[in-house]
Amino acid sequence: MLRSSCLRLGARLRCPGGGIRAPAGSGHRSLVSCIDPSIGLNEEQKGYQKVAFDFAAREMAPHMAEWDEKELFPVDMMRKAAQLGFGGVYVRTDVGGSGLSRLDASVIFEALATGCTSTTAYVSIHNMCVWMIDTFGNEEQRHKFCPPLCTMEKFASYCLTEPGGGSDAASLLTSAKQQGDHYILNGSKAFISGGGESDVYVVMCRTGGPGPKGISCIVVEKGTPGLSFGKKEKKVGWNSQPTRAVILEDCAVPAANRIGNEGQGFLIAMKGLNGGRINVASCSLGAAHASVVLTRDYLNVRKQFGEPLARNQYLQFKLADMATRLVASRLMIRNAAVALQEEREDAVSLCSMAKLFATDECFAICNQALQMHGGYGYLKDFAVQQYVRDCRVHQILEGSNEVMRMLISRSLLQE
């Protein structure tokens, strides 16, 4: 869908001279070449990127602060994004997906995140869920669930974390006992993005014994008796997407909704998270990318001691460090995205490294941007504080950065 949209629009989607517009809502000149995110992309990828940047500037950035303040879940906007193919970026085309690569998806999510990091992060989780069904589901499941998810007529949530277990996901307690042609689910999931609003819940539950091999993946549809939700959580950031507990009490779900075989759920969950880590790191890139440009422009207009802050060498060096960290993060993420697409043996470690490095560095970039804005940076009238709040949680979710270090060191020590 996205590929055909780009081809129809043709030259209008290309980036003149390799440049792009400034991050959504900044209203300033094009980026200097050293941090231009179109560098290294082919013409088709530049087209996808241009579509995403334009959409972020037009449909997201003007509303980002309102969605945050009022905690609004922007359903209509996301459905507009889905019309461009953003509801199933790397889902196969026969079920309504765009059929693009992991690298293409990273480029798109980075661009969208400049307009609203919180909302883009939810869209990326939704994409991960649709991919899991598309990849591990049978044909009936693919054609039942994926088309309305790709159009975002329906929304999806990923349900792995539980109140008593986050990083130790293999110890999950939510149970699924088969009775005839149904599974009876009991348990609860915590910190679920889209909880209460989503229509499809991809639930990891225990159908067998302890450990990862006893876990299966079952799709629970909204409205199923026994499915309920906790209170809406009050969060530091990510306020444009609701977060609630998902509660399952004698919840009868058709056995036909099990994705893959019994005992395959943990593998499915981890495969999904490999891509999810690239996605959320890409969202951090978008926040950092926007913050660098906002800071550059602020230094050029803000005067202290009789001259623009941009003439202060200390601040010049800080800006240079921010730009360097941004580009290094982008390169790591894109390298990992290619490895994941090619199903290379080092893909899991590279995804972990990219998520660890990029989310840490991009948060540091956003935080430094706030500092360089001085007192203004702490005001909600200035977007930089929202980028700080929205990207902080990326160091925790999709596997905390401490878990990323565990995965990387485990790979090294097993060599």
mmCIF file of N, CA, C and O in Angstrom, residues 255-293:
data_model
loop_
_atom_site.group_PDB
_atom_site.id
_atom_site.type_symbol
_atom_site.label_atom_id
_atom_site.label_comp_id
_atom_site.label_asym_id
_atom_site.label_seq_id
_atom_site.Cartn_x
_atom_site.Cartn_y
_atom_site.Cartn_z
ATOM 1 N N ALA A 255 -10.048 -22.054 20.635
ATOM 2 C CA ALA A 255 -8.728 -22.638 20.391
ATOM 3 C C ALA A 255 -8.192 -22.221 19.021
ATOM 4 O O ALA A 255 -6.978 -22.188 18.811
ATOM 5 N N ALA A 256 -9.099 -21.876 18.131
ATOM 6 C CA ALA A 256 -8.697 -21.413 16.800
ATOM 7 C C ALA A 256 -7.927 -20.101 16.859
ATOM 8 O O ALA A 256 -7.297 -19.698 15.874
ATOM 9 N N ASN A 257 -7.951 -19.405 18.005
ATOM 10 C CA ASN A 257 -7.230 -18.136 18.154
ATOM 11 C C ASN A 257 -5.795 -18.334 18.638
ATOM 12 O O ASN A 257 -5.084 -17.353 18.862
ATOM 13 N N ARG A 258 -5.385 -19.581 18.832
ATOM 14 C CA ARG A 258 -3.990 -19.806 19.230
ATOM 15 C C ARG A 258 -3.099 -19.612 18.010
ATOM 16 O O ARG A 258 -3.319 -20.206 16.953
ATOM 17 N N ILE A 259 -2.095 -18.753 18.178
ATOM 18 C CA ILE A 259 -1.151 -18.484 17.096
ATOM 19 C C ILE A 259 0.034 -19.440 17.224
ATOM 20 O O ILE A 259 0.691 -19.496 18.267
ATOM 21 N N GLY A 260 0.298 -20.204 16.189
ATOM 22 C CA GLY A 260 1.375 -21.180 16.240
ATOM 23 C C GLY A 260 0.969 -22.390 17.064
ATOM 24 O O GLY A 260 -0.194 -22.576 17.430
ATOM 25 N N ASN A 261 1.942 -23.214 17.388
ATOM 26 C CA ASN A 261 1.692 -24.422 18.160
ATOM 27 C C ASN A 261 1.734 -24.135 19.653
ATOM 28 O O ASN A 261 2.276 -23.120 20.089
ATOM 29 N N GLU A 262 1.171 -25.051 20.438
ATOM 30 C CA GLU A 262 1.339 -24.940 21.882
ATOM 31 C C GLU A 262 2.830 -25.015 22.211
ATOM 32 O O GLU A 262 3.571 -25.801 21.627
ATOM 33 N N GLY A 263 3.257 -24.166 23.139
ATOM 34 C CA GLY A 263 4.660 -24.133 23.534
ATOM 35 C C GLY A 263 5.534 -23.236 22.673
ATOM 36 O O GLY A 263 6.724 -23.068 22.943
ATOM 37 N N GLN A 264 4.946 -22.635 21.642
ATOM 38 C CA GLN A 264 5.718 -21.779 20.741
ATOM 39 C C GLN A 264 5.606 -20.302 21.114
ATOM 40 O O GLN A 264 6.264 -19.447 20.513
ATOM 41 N N GLY A 265 4.811 -19.989 22.139
ATOM 42 C CA GLY A 265 4.509 -18.599 22.458
ATOM 43 C C GLY A 265 5.706 -17.757 22.843
ATOM 44 O O GLY A 265 5.816 -16.590 22.441
ATOM 45 N N PHE A 266 6.612 -18.343 23.630
ATOM 46 C CA PHE A 266 7.765 -17.548 24.067
ATOM 47 C C PHE A 266 8.652 -17.204 22.875
ATOM 48 O O PHE A 266 9.152 -16.073 22.765
ATOM 49 N N LEU A 267 8.837 -18.144 21.972
ATOM 50 C CA LEU A 267 9.601 -17.880 20.754
ATOM 51 C C LEU A 267 8.948 -16.761 19.949
ATOM 52 O O LEU A 267 9.628 -15.839 19.472
ATOM 53 N N ILE A 268 7.633 -16.831 19.793
ATOM 54 C CA ILE A 268 6.900 -15.801 19.053
ATOM 55 C C ILE A 268 7.076 -14.448 19.730
ATOM 56 O O ILE A 268 7.323 -13.427 19.071
ATOM 57 N N ALA A 269 6.956 -14.426 21.058
ATOM 58 C CA ALA A 269 7.097 -13.177 21.802
ATOM 59 C C ALA A 269 8.472 -12.568 21.614
ATOM 60 O O ALA A 269 8.615 -11.350 21.412
ATOM 61 N N MET A 270 9.514 -13.400 21.676
ATOM 62 C CA MET A 270 10.877 -12.903 21.541
ATOM 63 C C MET A 270 11.171 -12.452 20.108
ATOM 64 O O MET A 270 11.841 -11.445 19.888
ATOM 65 N N LYS A 271 10.650 -13.191 19.129
ATOM 66 C CA LYS A 271 10.818 -12.781 17.734
ATOM 67 C C LYS A 271 10.164 -11.418 17.503
ATOM 68 O O LYS A 271 10.708 -10.558 16.801
ATOM 69 N N GLY A 272 8.995 -11.242 18.090
ATOM 70 C CA GLY A 272 8.335 -9.947 17.980
ATOM 71 C C GLY A 272 9.158 -8.839 18.606
ATOM 72 O O GLY A 272 9.301 -7.744 18.046
ATOM 73 N N LEU A 273 9.734 -9.119 19.783
ATOM 74 C CA LEU A 273 10.495 -8.098 20.501
ATOM 75 C C LEU A 273 11.787 -7.705 19.787
ATOM 76 O O LEU A 273 12.244 -6.562 19.935
ATOM 77 N N ASN A 274 12.389 -8.624 19.046
ATOM 78 C CA ASN A 274 13.585 -8.234 18.291
ATOM 79 C C ASN A 274 13.274 -7.053 17.378
ATOM 80 O O ASN A 274 14.016 -6.067 17.337
ATOM 81 N N GLY A 275 12.162 -7.154 16.666
ATOM 82 C CA GLY A 275 11.746 -6.029 15.832
ATOM 83 C C GLY A 275 11.242 -4.859 16.653
ATOM 84 O O GLY A 275 11.473 -3.698 16.300
ATOM 85 N N GLY A 276 10.551 -5.164 17.763
ATOM 86 C CA GLY A 276 10.053 -4.105 18.621
ATOM 87 C C GLY A 276 11.166 -3.232 19.167
ATOM 88 O O GLY A 276 10.993 -2.021 19.357
ATOM 89 N N ARG A 277 12.323 -3.847 19.423
ATOM 90 C CA ARG A 277 13.466 -3.071 19.934
ATOM 91 C C ARG A 277 14.000 -2.110 18.880
ATOM 92 O O ARG A 277 14.376 -0.975 19.189
ATOM 93 N N ILE A 278 14.038 -2.564 17.632
ATOM 94 C CA ILE A 278 14.422 -1.662 16.541
ATOM 95 C C ILE A 278 13.401 -0.530 16.419
ATOM 96 O O ILE A 278 13.760 0.644 16.241
ATOM 97 N N ASN A 279 12.127 -0.876 16.536
ATOM 98 C CA ASN A 279 11.066 0.121 16.376
ATOM 99 C C ASN A 279 11.133 1.203 17.448
ATOM 100 O O ASN A 279 11.054 2.399 17.154
ATOM 101 N N VAL A 280 11.245 0.786 18.714
ATOM 102 C CA VAL A 280 11.226 1.780 19.790
ATOM 103 C C VAL A 280 12.513 2.601 19.780
ATOM 104 O O VAL A 280 12.498 3.799 20.104
ATOM 105 N N ALA A 281 13.623 1.979 19.396
ATOM 106 C CA ALA A 281 14.856 2.745 19.258
ATOM 107 C C ALA A 281 14.717 3.789 18.152
ATOM 108 O O ALA A 281 15.234 4.911 18.266
ATOM 109 N N SER A 282 14.005 3.440 17.093
ATOM 110 C CA SER A 282 13.757 4.388 16.002
ATOM 111 C C SER A 282 12.895 5.557 16.474
ATOM 112 O O SER A 282 13.093 6.693 16.039
ATOM 113 N N CYS A 283 11.959 5.264 17.366
ATOM 114 C CA CYS A 283 11.155 6.345 17.949
ATOM 115 C C CYS A 283 12.027 7.281 18.788
ATOM 116 O O CYS A 283 11.836 8.503 18.776
ATOM 117 N N SER A 284 12.995 6.707 19.504
ATOM 118 C CA SER A 284 13.939 7.544 20.243
ATOM 119 C C SER A 284 14.750 8.413 19.290
ATOM 120 O O SER A 284 15.040 9.580 19.587
ATOM 121 N N LEU A 285 15.130 7.839 18.157
ATOM 122 C CA LEU A 285 15.846 8.620 17.140
ATOM 123 C C LEU A 285 15.041 9.844 16.722
ATOM 124 O O LEU A 285 15.593 10.941 16.587
ATOM 125 N N GLY A 286 13.749 9.640 16.479
ATOM 126 C CA GLY A 286 12.916 10.765 16.061
ATOM 127 C C GLY A 286 12.872 11.864 17.096
ATOM 128 O O GLY A 286 12.961 13.059 16.770
ATOM 129 N N ALA A 287 12.751 11.486 18.367
ATOM 130 C CA ALA A 287 12.738 12.478 19.450
ATOM 131 C C ALA A 287 14.067 13.222 19.521
ATOM 132 O O ALA A 287 14.108 14.455 19.683
ATOM 133 N N ALA A 288 15.165 12.477 19.405
ATOM 134 C CA ALA A 288 16.484 13.101 19.476
ATOM 135 C C ALA A 288 16.750 13.984 18.261
ATOM 136 O O ALA A 288 17.322 15.078 18.377
ATOM 137 N N HIS A 289 16.336 13.500 17.108
ATOM 138 C CA HIS A 289 16.489 14.245 15.861
ATOM 139 C C HIS A 289 15.784 15.601 15.975
ATOM 140 O O HIS A 289 16.369 16.652 15.667
ATOM 141 N N ALA A 290 14.556 15.589 16.436
ATOM 142 C CA ALA A 290 13.807 16.826 16.614
ATOM 143 C C ALA A 290 14.467 17.722 17.647
ATOM 144 O O ALA A 290 14.549 18.947 17.472
ATOM 145 N N SER A 291 14.972 17.122 18.722
ATOM 146 C CA SER A 291 15.574 17.908 19.802
ATOM 147 C C SER A 291 16.858 18.595 19.353
ATOM 148 O O SER A 291 17.149 19.724 19.759
ATOM 149 N N VAL A 292 17.653 17.922 18.528
ATOM 150 C CA VAL A 292 18.878 18.543 18.012
ATOM 151 C C VAL A 292 18.545 19.764 17.176
ATOM 152 O O VAL A 292 19.165 20.832 17.307
ATOM 153 N N VAL A 293 17.555 19.642 16.306
ATOM 154 C CA VAL A 293 17.190 20.766 15.442
ATOM 155 C C VAL A 293 16.592 21.911 16.256
ATOM 156 O O VAL A 293 16.911 23.085 16.039
#
